[in-house]
PDB file of C-alpha atoms in Angstrom:
ATOM      1  CA  MET B   1     194.023 154.339 100.409  1.00  0.00           C
ATOM      2  CA  ALA B   2     193.764 150.625 100.909  1.00  0.00           C
ATOM      3  CA  PHE B   3     191.007 148.434 102.193  1.00  0.00           C
ATOM      4  CA  CYS B   4     190.826 144.906 103.705  1.00  0.00           C
ATOM      5  CA  PRO B   5     189.589 142.392 101.259  1.00  0.00           C
ATOM      6  CA  ASN B   6     187.845 140.642 104.267  1.00  0.00           C
ATOM      7  CA  CYS B   7     186.182 143.131 106.140  1.00  0.00           C
ATOM      8  CA  GLY B   8     186.700 146.382 104.232  1.00  0.00           C
ATOM      9  CA  LYS B   9     188.241 148.428 106.805  1.00  0.00           C
ATOM     10  CA  LYS B  10     190.721 151.006 105.600  1.00  0.00           C
ATOM     11  CA  VAL B  11     194.196 150.273 106.383  1.00  0.00           C
ATOM     12  CA  GLY B  12     197.506 151.870 105.544  1.00  0.00           C
ATOM     13  CA  GLU B  13     199.601 151.425 102.779  1.00  0.00           C
ATOM     14  CA  ASP B  14     202.422 149.778 104.404  1.00  0.00           C
ATOM     15  CA  ALA B  15     200.258 147.748 106.738  1.00  0.00           C
ATOM     16  CA  ARG B  16     200.397 143.880 106.446  1.00  0.00           C
ATOM     17  CA  PHE B  17     197.597 142.712 108.625  1.00  0.00           C
ATOM     18  CA  CYS B  18     193.853 144.060 109.026  1.00  0.00           C
ATOM     19  CA  GLU B  19     193.521 145.630 112.565  1.00  0.00           C
ATOM     20  CA  ARG B  20     190.065 144.453 112.561  1.00  0.00           C
ATOM     21  CA  CYS B  21     189.980 141.009 111.594  1.00  0.00           C
ATOM     22  CA  GLY B  22     193.570 140.065 111.234  1.00  0.00           C
ATOM     23  CA  THR B  23     193.429 139.315 107.445  1.00  0.00           C
ATOM     24  CA  ASN B  24     196.865 138.908 105.941  1.00  0.00           C
ATOM     25  CA  LEU B  25     196.887 142.024 103.470  1.00  0.00           C
ATOM     26  CA  LEU B  26     199.921 140.505 101.719  1.00  0.00           C
ATOM     27  CA  THR B  27     198.400 136.951 100.856  1.00  0.00           C
ATOM     28  CA  GLY B  28     194.813 137.630 101.485  1.00  0.00           C
ATOM     29  CA  GLY B  29     194.186 135.280 104.230  1.00  0.00           C
ATOM     30  CA  THR B  30     193.652 135.726 107.996  1.00  0.00           C
ATOM     31  CA  GLU B  31     196.465 135.436 110.868  1.00  0.00           C
ATOM     32  CA  GLU B  32     194.879 132.467 112.223  1.00  0.00           C
ATOM     33  CA  ALA B  33     194.897 130.517 108.849  1.00  0.00           C
ATOM     34  CA  ALA B  34     198.336 131.694 108.275  1.00  0.00           C
ATOM     35  CA  ALA B  35     199.371 130.278 111.530  1.00  0.00           C
ATOM     36  CA  ALA B  36     197.526 126.787 110.920  1.00  0.00           C
ATOM     37  CA  ALA B  37     199.039 126.148 107.767  1.00  0.00           C
ATOM     38  CA  PRO B  38     201.573 123.428 108.045  1.00  0.00           C
ATOM     39  CA  ALA B  39     205.386 124.606 107.646  1.00  0.00           C
ATOM     40  CA  PRO B  40     207.134 123.167 104.619  1.00  0.00           C
ATOM     41  CA  PRO B  41     209.199 120.068 105.500  1.00  0.00           C
ATOM     42  CA  ALA B  42     212.827 120.866 106.237  1.00  0.00           C
ATOM     43  CA  SER B  43     215.152 119.783 103.589  1.00  0.00           C
ATOM     44  CA  PRO B  44     217.103 116.729 104.308  1.00  0.00           C
ATOM     45  CA  SER B  45     220.786 117.177 105.368  1.00  0.00           C
ATOM     46  CA  THR B  46     223.217 116.532 102.748  1.00  0.00           C
ATOM     47  CA  SER B  47     225.711 114.969 105.247  1.00  0.00           C
ATOM     48  CA  PRO B  48     225.404 111.311 106.158  1.00  0.00           C
ATOM     49  CA  PRO B  49     224.405 110.464 109.891  1.00  0.00           C
ATOM     50  CA  PRO B  50     227.537 109.601 112.156  1.00  0.00           C
ATOM     51  CA  PRO B  51     228.218 105.889 112.203  1.00  0.00           C
ATOM     52  CA  PRO B  52     226.771 103.955 115.504  1.00  0.00           C
ATOM     53  CA  PRO B  53     229.367 103.294 118.154  1.00  0.00           C
ATOM     54  CA  PRO B  54     230.862  99.981 117.976  1.00  0.00           C
ATOM     55  CA  PRO B  55     229.417  97.231 120.488  1.00  0.00           C
ATOM     56  CA  PRO B  56     231.416  96.618 123.691  1.00  0.00           C
ATOM     57  CA  PRO B  57     233.366  93.463 123.693  1.00  0.00           C
ATOM     58  CA  PRO B  58     231.870  90.535 125.688  1.00  0.00           C
ATOM     59  CA  LEU B  59     233.440  90.294 128.961  1.00  0.00           C
ATOM     60  CA  GLY B  60     233.694  86.584 129.326  1.00  0.00           C
ATOM     61  CA  GLY B  61     234.457  85.828 125.784  1.00  0.00           C
ATOM     62  CA  ALA B  62     232.597  83.704 123.283  1.00  0.00           C
ATOM     63  CA  GLY B  63     232.672  80.369 125.504  1.00  0.00           C
ATOM     64  CA  GLY B  64     231.535  82.426 128.634  1.00  0.00           C
ATOM     65  CA  ALA B  65     228.548  83.735 126.976  1.00  0.00           C
ATOM     66  CA  LYS B  66     227.358  80.176 125.847  1.00  0.00           C
ATOM     67  CA  GLY B  67     228.155  78.210 128.961  1.00  0.00           C
ATOM     68  CA  SER B  68     225.509  77.393 131.178  1.00  0.00           C
ATOM     69  CA  GLY B  69     226.769  74.445 133.035  1.00  0.00           C
ATOM     70  CA  PRO B  70     228.730  74.750 136.238  1.00  0.00           C
ATOM     71  CA  GLY B  71     232.434  73.876 134.656  1.00  0.00           C
ATOM     72  CA  THR B  72     231.700  75.808 131.444  1.00  0.00           C
ATOM     73  CA  GLY B  73     232.481  79.154 132.519  1.00  0.00           C
ATOM     74  CA  ARG B  74     235.592  78.290 134.512  1.00  0.00           C
ATOM     75  CA  ARG B  75     237.128  76.506 131.383  1.00  0.00           C
ATOM     76  CA  ASP B  76     236.273  79.498 129.172  1.00  0.00           C
ATOM     77  CA  ALA B  77     238.106  82.003 131.593  1.00  0.00           C
ATOM     78  CA  ALA B  78     241.183  79.639 131.616  1.00  0.00           C
ATOM     79  CA  LYS B  79     241.318  79.896 127.985  1.00  0.00           C
ATOM     80  CA  ILE B  80     241.228  83.639 127.830  1.00  0.00           C
ATOM     81  CA  THR B  81     243.606  84.176 130.476  1.00  0.00           C
ATOM     82  CA  PRO B  82     247.118  85.036 129.459  1.00  0.00           C
ATOM     83  CA  SER B  83     249.633  82.318 130.038  1.00  0.00           C
ATOM     84  CA  SER B  84     252.178  84.851 131.639  1.00  0.00           C
ATOM     85  CA  SER B  85     249.642  85.334 134.455  1.00  0.00           C
ATOM     86  CA  LEU B  86     249.981  81.428 135.096  1.00  0.00           C
ATOM     87  CA  ALA B  87     253.651  81.473 135.575  1.00  0.00           C
ATOM     88  CA  PRO B  88     254.842  81.221 139.251  1.00  0.00           C
ATOM     89  CA  PRO B  89     256.845  84.448 140.356  1.00  0.00           C
ATOM     90  CA  PRO B  90     260.552  84.292 140.297  1.00  0.00           C
ATOM     91  CA  PRO B  91     261.961  83.260 143.819  1.00  0.00           C
ATOM     92  CA  PRO B  92     263.273  86.151 145.764  1.00  0.00           C
ATOM     93  CA  PRO B  93     267.182  86.799 145.815  1.00  0.00           C
ATOM     94  CA  PRO B  94     269.020  85.126 148.770  1.00  0.00           C
ATOM     95  CA  PRO B  95     269.746  87.572 151.692  1.00  0.00           C
ATOM     96  CA  ALA B  96     273.222  89.282 151.687  1.00  0.00           C
ATOM     97  CA  PRO B  97     275.419  87.725 154.574  1.00  0.00           C
ATOM     98  CA  PRO B  98     275.827  89.855 157.309  1.00  0.00           C
ATOM     99  CA  ALA B  99     279.117  91.841 157.491  1.00  0.00           C
ATOM    100  CA  GLU B 100     281.519  90.647 160.120  1.00  0.00           C
ATOM    101  CA  ALA B 101     282.001  92.956 163.126  1.00  0.00           C
ATOM    102  CA  PRO B 102     285.476  93.159 164.078  1.00  0.00           C
ATOM    103  CA  SER B 103     286.426  91.946 167.473  1.00  0.00           C
ATOM    104  CA  ALA B 104     287.493  94.254 170.017  1.00  0.00           C
ATOM    105  CA  GLY B 105     290.984  92.986 170.334  1.00  0.00           C
ATOM    106  CA  ALA B 106     291.540  92.202 166.804  1.00  0.00           C
ATOM    107  CA  PRO B 107     293.674  95.099 165.015  1.00  0.00           C
ATOM    108  CA  PRO B 108     292.232  96.650 161.815  1.00  0.00           C
ATOM    109  CA  LYS B 109     293.681  95.050 158.543  1.00  0.00           C
ATOM    110  CA  ASP B 110     295.535  98.189 157.462  1.00  0.00           C
ATOM    111  CA  GLY B 111     297.167  98.665 160.811  1.00  0.00           C
ATOM    112  CA  LYS B 112     300.590  98.204 159.495  1.00  0.00           C
ATOM    113  CA  LYS B 113     300.023 100.770 156.882  1.00  0.00           C
ATOM    114  CA  THR B 114     298.654 103.084 159.367  1.00  0.00           C
ATOM    115  CA  GLY B 115     301.643 102.781 161.768  1.00  0.00           C
ATOM    116  CA  MET B 116     304.013 103.412 159.198  1.00  0.00           C
ATOM    117  CA  THR B 117     302.286 106.766 157.797  1.00  0.00           C
ATOM    118  CA  ARG B 118     302.098 107.997 161.432  1.00  0.00           C
ATOM    119  CA  MET B 119     306.142 106.971 162.028  1.00  0.00           C
ATOM    120  CA  ALA B 120     306.805 108.727 158.678  1.00  0.00           C
ATOM    121  CA  ALA B 121     304.821 111.906 159.618  1.00  0.00           C
ATOM    122  CA  GLY B 122     306.411 111.918 163.069  1.00  0.00           C
ATOM    123  CA  ILE B 123     309.709 111.876 161.684  1.00  0.00           C
ATOM    124  CA  VAL B 124     308.854 114.893 158.989  1.00  0.00           C
ATOM    125  CA  PHE B 125     307.738 116.934 161.979  1.00  0.00           C
ATOM    126  CA  VAL B 126     310.674 116.311 164.031  1.00  0.00           C
ATOM    127  CA  LEU B 127     312.943 117.200 161.164  1.00  0.00           C
ATOM    128  CA  LEU B 128     310.895 120.490 160.463  1.00  0.00           C
ATOM    129  CA  THR B 129     311.147 121.567 163.942  1.00  0.00           C
ATOM    130  CA  VAL B 130     314.737 121.150 164.044  1.00  0.00           C
ATOM    131  CA  ILE B 131     315.243 123.271 160.836  1.00  0.00           C
ATOM    132  CA  PHE B 132     313.131 126.037 162.316  1.00  0.00           C
ATOM    133  CA  ALA B 133     314.952 126.032 165.537  1.00  0.00           C
ATOM    134  CA  VAL B 134     318.354 126.333 163.799  1.00  0.00           C
ATOM    135  CA  MET B 135     316.999 129.196 161.489  1.00  0.00           C
ATOM    136  CA  GLY B 136     315.617 131.073 164.516  1.00  0.00           C
ATOM    137  CA  MET B 137     318.954 130.960 166.429  1.00  0.00           C
ATOM    138  CA  GLY B 138     320.724 132.150 163.361  1.00  0.00           C
ATOM    139  CA  GLY B 139     323.035 129.258 163.368  1.00  0.00           C
ATOM    140  CA  LEU B 140     326.366 128.846 165.382  1.00  0.00           C
ATOM    141  CA  PRO B 141     329.434 130.671 163.825  1.00  0.00           C
ATOM    142  CA  SER B 142     332.792 129.188 163.813  1.00  0.00           C
ATOM    143  CA  TYR B 143     335.798 131.366 163.505  1.00  0.00           C
ATOM    144  CA  GLY B 144     339.495 131.298 164.117  1.00  0.00           C
ATOM    145  CA  SER B 145     341.301 133.590 166.914  1.00  0.00           C
ATOM    146  CA  GLY B 146     339.567 136.016 168.876  1.00  0.00           C
ATOM    147  CA  ASP B 147     340.286 138.912 166.518  1.00  0.00           C
ATOM    148  CA  GLY B 148     338.442 137.230 163.724  1.00  0.00           C
ATOM    149  CA  THR B 149     341.843 136.612 161.559  1.00  0.00           C
ATOM    150  CA  GLY B 150     343.605 133.234 161.077  1.00  0.00           C
ATOM    151  CA  ALA B 151     347.288 132.500 159.985  1.00  0.00           C
ATOM    152  CA  GLY B 152     348.526 134.786 157.517  1.00  0.00           C
ATOM    153  CA  GLY B 153     346.227 137.700 158.646  1.00  0.00           C
ATOM    154  CA  GLU B 154     343.281 136.333 156.557  1.00  0.00           C
ATOM    155  CA  ALA B 155     339.711 136.489 158.079  1.00  0.00           C
ATOM    156  CA  THR B 156     338.344 132.966 159.106  1.00  0.00           C
ATOM    157  CA  TRP B 157     334.864 133.842 160.448  1.00  0.00           C
ATOM    158  CA  SER B 158     332.309 131.972 158.629  1.00  0.00           C
ATOM    159  CA  PRO B 159     328.614 131.620 159.848  1.00  0.00           C
ATOM    160  CA  THR B 160     326.898 128.063 159.820  1.00  0.00           C
ATOM    161  CA  ALA B 161     324.264 129.781 157.712  1.00  0.00           C
ATOM    162  CA  VAL B 162     325.002 130.038 153.889  1.00  0.00           C
ATOM    163  CA  PRO B 163     326.408 133.531 153.548  1.00  0.00           C
ATOM    164  CA  THR B 164     325.480 135.795 150.665  1.00  0.00           C
ATOM    165  CA  THR B 165     327.864 137.208 148.360  1.00  0.00           C
ATOM    166  CA  ALA B 166     327.388 140.900 150.064  1.00  0.00           C
ATOM    167  CA  ALA B 167     328.121 139.243 153.478  1.00  0.00           C
ATOM    168  CA  ALA B 168     331.360 137.350 152.267  1.00  0.00           C
ATOM    169  CA  SER B 169     332.840 140.512 150.477  1.00  0.00           C
ATOM    170  CA  ALA B 170     332.069 142.866 153.524  1.00  0.00           C
ATOM    171  CA  ALA B 171     334.770 140.967 155.691  1.00  0.00           C
ATOM    172  CA  THR B 172     338.071 142.897 156.295  1.00  0.00           C
ATOM    173  CA  PRO B 173     341.383 141.287 157.585  1.00  0.00           C
ATOM    174  CA  ALA B 174     341.572 143.416 160.603  1.00  0.00           C
ATOM    175  CA  PRO B 175     339.900 146.045 162.691  1.00  0.00           C
ATOM    176  CA  VAL B 176     340.070 149.580 160.980  1.00  0.00           C
ATOM    177  CA  ARG B 177     340.509 152.967 162.728  1.00  0.00           C
ATOM    178  CA  SER B 178     340.902 156.303 160.623  1.00  0.00           C
ATOM    179  CA  ASP B 179     342.097 159.725 161.575  1.00  0.00           C
ATOM    180  CA  LEU B 180     340.088 161.075 158.884  1.00  0.00           C
ATOM    181  CA  ALA B 181     336.829 160.482 160.785  1.00  0.00           C
ATOM    182  CA  ARG B 182     337.243 159.311 164.524  1.00  0.00           C
ATOM    183  CA  LEU B 183     334.134 157.136 165.538  1.00  0.00           C
ATOM    184  CA  ASP B 184     333.178 155.998 168.985  1.00  0.00           C
ATOM    185  CA  VAL B 185     330.774 152.708 168.380  1.00  0.00           C
ATOM    186  CA  THR B 186     329.137 151.100 171.472  1.00  0.00           C
ATOM    187  CA  ALA B 187     327.674 147.532 170.676  1.00  0.00           C
ATOM    188  CA  ASN B 188     324.699 146.192 172.546  1.00  0.00           C
ATOM    189  CA  VAL B 189     322.962 143.153 172.451  1.00  0.00           C
ATOM    190  CA  ASP B 190     320.176 144.442 169.933  1.00  0.00           C
ATOM    191  CA  SER B 191     321.659 147.612 168.676  1.00  0.00           C
ATOM    192  CA  PHE B 192     324.735 149.796 167.771  1.00  0.00           C
ATOM    193  CA  GLU B 193     325.525 153.394 168.699  1.00  0.00           C
ATOM    194  CA  VAL B 194     327.904 155.235 166.674  1.00  0.00           C
ATOM    195  CA  GLU B 195     329.231 158.870 167.536  1.00  0.00           C
ATOM    196  CA  LEU B 196     331.228 161.238 165.316  1.00  0.00           C
ATOM    197  CA  LEU B 197     334.014 162.500 167.515  1.00  0.00           C
ATOM    198  CA  GLY B 198     335.999 164.536 164.939  1.00  0.00           C
ATOM    199  CA  GLY B 199     338.959 163.944 162.457  1.00  0.00           C
ATOM    200  CA  SER B 200     340.866 165.573 159.727  1.00  0.00           C
ATOM    201  CA  ARG B 201     338.000 165.499 157.424  1.00  0.00           C
ATOM    202  CA  ALA B 202     335.015 165.171 159.601  1.00  0.00           C
ATOM    203  CA  ASP B 203     333.569 168.477 158.417  1.00  0.00           C
ATOM    204  CA  ASP B 204     333.702 167.330 154.817  1.00  0.00           C
ATOM    205  CA  ILE B 205     331.658 164.102 155.408  1.00  0.00           C
ATOM    206  CA  VAL B 206     328.306 164.123 153.590  1.00  0.00           C
ATOM    207  CA  ALA B 207     327.240 160.531 154.610  1.00  0.00           C
ATOM    208  CA  ILE B 208     328.457 157.548 156.529  1.00  0.00           C
ATOM    209  CA  GLU B 209     327.385 154.203 155.336  1.00  0.00           C
ATOM    210  CA  ILE B 210     326.975 151.725 158.321  1.00  0.00           C
ATOM    211  CA  ALA B 211     327.174 148.095 157.342  1.00  0.00           C
ATOM    212  CA  VAL B 212     326.230 144.995 159.575  1.00  0.00           C
ATOM    213  CA  SER B 213     327.016 141.600 158.449  1.00  0.00           C
ATOM    214  CA  ASP B 214     325.562 138.738 160.483  1.00  0.00           C
ATOM    215  CA  ASN B 215     323.915 135.349 159.982  1.00  0.00           C
ATOM    216  CA  TYR B 216     321.109 136.907 158.050  1.00  0.00           C
ATOM    217  CA  GLY B 217     323.302 138.545 155.716  1.00  0.00           C
ATOM    218  CA  ARG B 218     324.632 142.279 154.847  1.00  0.00           C
ATOM    219  CA  HIS B 219     322.466 145.261 155.911  1.00  0.00           C
ATOM    220  CA  VAL B 220     323.483 148.807 155.041  1.00  0.00           C
ATOM    221  CA  VAL B 221     322.015 151.835 156.623  1.00  0.00           C
ATOM    222  CA  SER B 222     323.163 155.471 155.444  1.00  0.00           C
ATOM    223  CA  TRP B 223     323.746 158.078 158.180  1.00  0.00           C
ATOM    224  CA  GLN B 224     323.252 161.568 156.237  1.00  0.00           C
ATOM    225  CA  TYR B 225     325.206 164.629 156.915  1.00  0.00           C
ATOM    226  CA  PRO B 226     326.651 163.699 160.397  1.00  0.00           C
ATOM    227  CA  PHE B 227     328.065 166.370 162.463  1.00  0.00           C
ATOM    228  CA  ILE B 228     330.914 166.473 165.356  1.00  0.00           C
ATOM    229  CA  GLY B 229     329.280 165.332 168.514  1.00  0.00           C
ATOM    230  CA  GLU B 230     326.127 163.791 166.864  1.00  0.00           C
ATOM    231  CA  ARG B 231     325.254 160.154 168.018  1.00  0.00           C
ATOM    232  CA  PHE B 232     323.544 157.882 165.499  1.00  0.00           C
ATOM    233  CA  TYR B 233     321.390 155.085 167.222  1.00  0.00           C
ATOM    234  CA  LEU B 234     320.966 151.870 165.007  1.00  0.00           C
ATOM    235  CA  PRO B 235     318.520 149.334 166.575  1.00  0.00           C
ATOM    236  CA  LEU B 236     318.092 145.580 165.399  1.00  0.00           C
ATOM    237  CA  GLU B 237     314.762 146.343 163.983  1.00  0.00           C
ATOM    238  CA  MET B 238     315.977 149.113 161.610  1.00  0.00           C
ATOM    239  CA  TYR B 239     318.236 146.673 159.647  1.00  0.00           C
ATOM    240  CA  GLY B 240     316.618 143.156 160.304  1.00  0.00           C
ATOM    241  CA  GLY B 241     319.653 141.923 161.708  1.00  0.00           C
ATOM    242  CA  SER B 242     320.141 138.653 163.997  1.00  0.00           C
ATOM    243  CA  LEU B 243     320.482 138.460 167.693  1.00  0.00           C
ATOM    244  CA  TYR B 244     322.950 135.261 167.671  1.00  0.00           C
ATOM    245  CA  GLY B 245     326.220 134.698 166.200  1.00  0.00           C
ATOM    246  CA  THR B 246     329.102 137.101 165.278  1.00  0.00           C
ATOM    247  CA  ARG B 247     328.425 140.618 163.920  1.00  0.00           C
ATOM    248  CA  TYR B 248     330.878 142.561 161.758  1.00  0.00           C
ATOM    249  CA  LEU B 249     330.378 146.263 161.615  1.00  0.00           C
ATOM    250  CA  ARG B 250     331.881 148.466 158.897  1.00  0.00           C
ATOM    251  CA  CYS B 251     331.567 152.312 158.492  1.00  0.00           C
ATOM    252  CA  GLU B 252     332.472 154.126 155.422  1.00  0.00           C
ATOM    253  CA  ALA B 253     332.647 157.840 154.832  1.00  0.00           C
ATOM    254  CA  VAL B 254     331.589 159.574 152.017  1.00  0.00           C
ATOM    255  CA  PHE B 255     333.282 162.973 151.222  1.00  0.00           C
ATOM    256  CA  GLY B 256     331.947 165.974 149.371  1.00  0.00           C
ATOM    257  CA  ASN B 257     334.290 165.412 146.434  1.00  0.00           C
ATOM    258  CA  GLY B 258     333.150 161.867 146.036  1.00  0.00           C
ATOM    259  CA  ASP B 259     335.858 160.298 147.854  1.00  0.00           C
ATOM    260  CA  ARG B 260     334.991 157.157 150.009  1.00  0.00           C
ATOM    261  CA  GLU B 261     337.127 155.830 153.010  1.00  0.00           C
ATOM    262  CA  VAL B 262     336.598 152.954 155.434  1.00  0.00           C
ATOM    263  CA  VAL B 263     337.050 154.620 158.534  1.00  0.00           C
ATOM    264  CA  PHE B 264     335.971 152.105 161.189  1.00  0.00           C
ATOM    265  CA  ALA B 265     335.582 148.159 161.140  1.00  0.00           C
ATOM    266  CA  GLN B 266     335.183 145.578 164.022  1.00  0.00           C
ATOM    267  CA  TYR B 267     333.933 142.151 164.962  1.00  0.00           C
ATOM    268  CA  TYR B 268     331.531 141.531 167.831  1.00  0.00           C
ATOM    269  CA  THR B 269     330.893 138.426 169.492  1.00  0.00           C
TER     270      THR B 269
END
């Protein structure tokens, strides 16, 4: 059991101050004496204090601070004023001359070139129009006698358009009729009608190849397994032929054993 050294009151073993008089049991003094004791001086900092900021520069310069007369400040201000600020500004550039407006009656400078260009374009347009018109008409055929043969029995029909090799080879010297297969052909403006009437080998025919040659070339359509009395209709849209110029129709029969025979050929104008 511990006692206070000042008043003798019993205190706990772990008490630091007396409950009655407030004596510091660790140092032997009272709490008021401990509070009144001066605090130990703080140890000086090892780092040096920051340097003071530099003084601001004088606004009027050294001469302006000293001058007290009426003309002193103006002379000092003239001394510290940069020389470039005293130079006069460069003169502004002269204004550009106004563009000349073309007069109402004066032609443009490039009027000659524009007129030539328009003339050339007009010529090209006319040429293209003529070419397309000739192509649409299919050209004008020229041929010899009415039956399509010339002197010596040779075919003289030649379309104005450039014929293909197939169209040139399709021509025959004269009209052809055959008893192997008798055909009745009706030529319309925009179509052909072919009817198988009979013939010595009409029942042996497996196909009839119908070829039409005109200004657009040679067009072949196959009539498969015809029979006697049957009529085959061949419109212009089916073979893509021409409405103008001479047409040449050629029918070749194909028999069951592989034989081939031209049984009909005729020009139509």
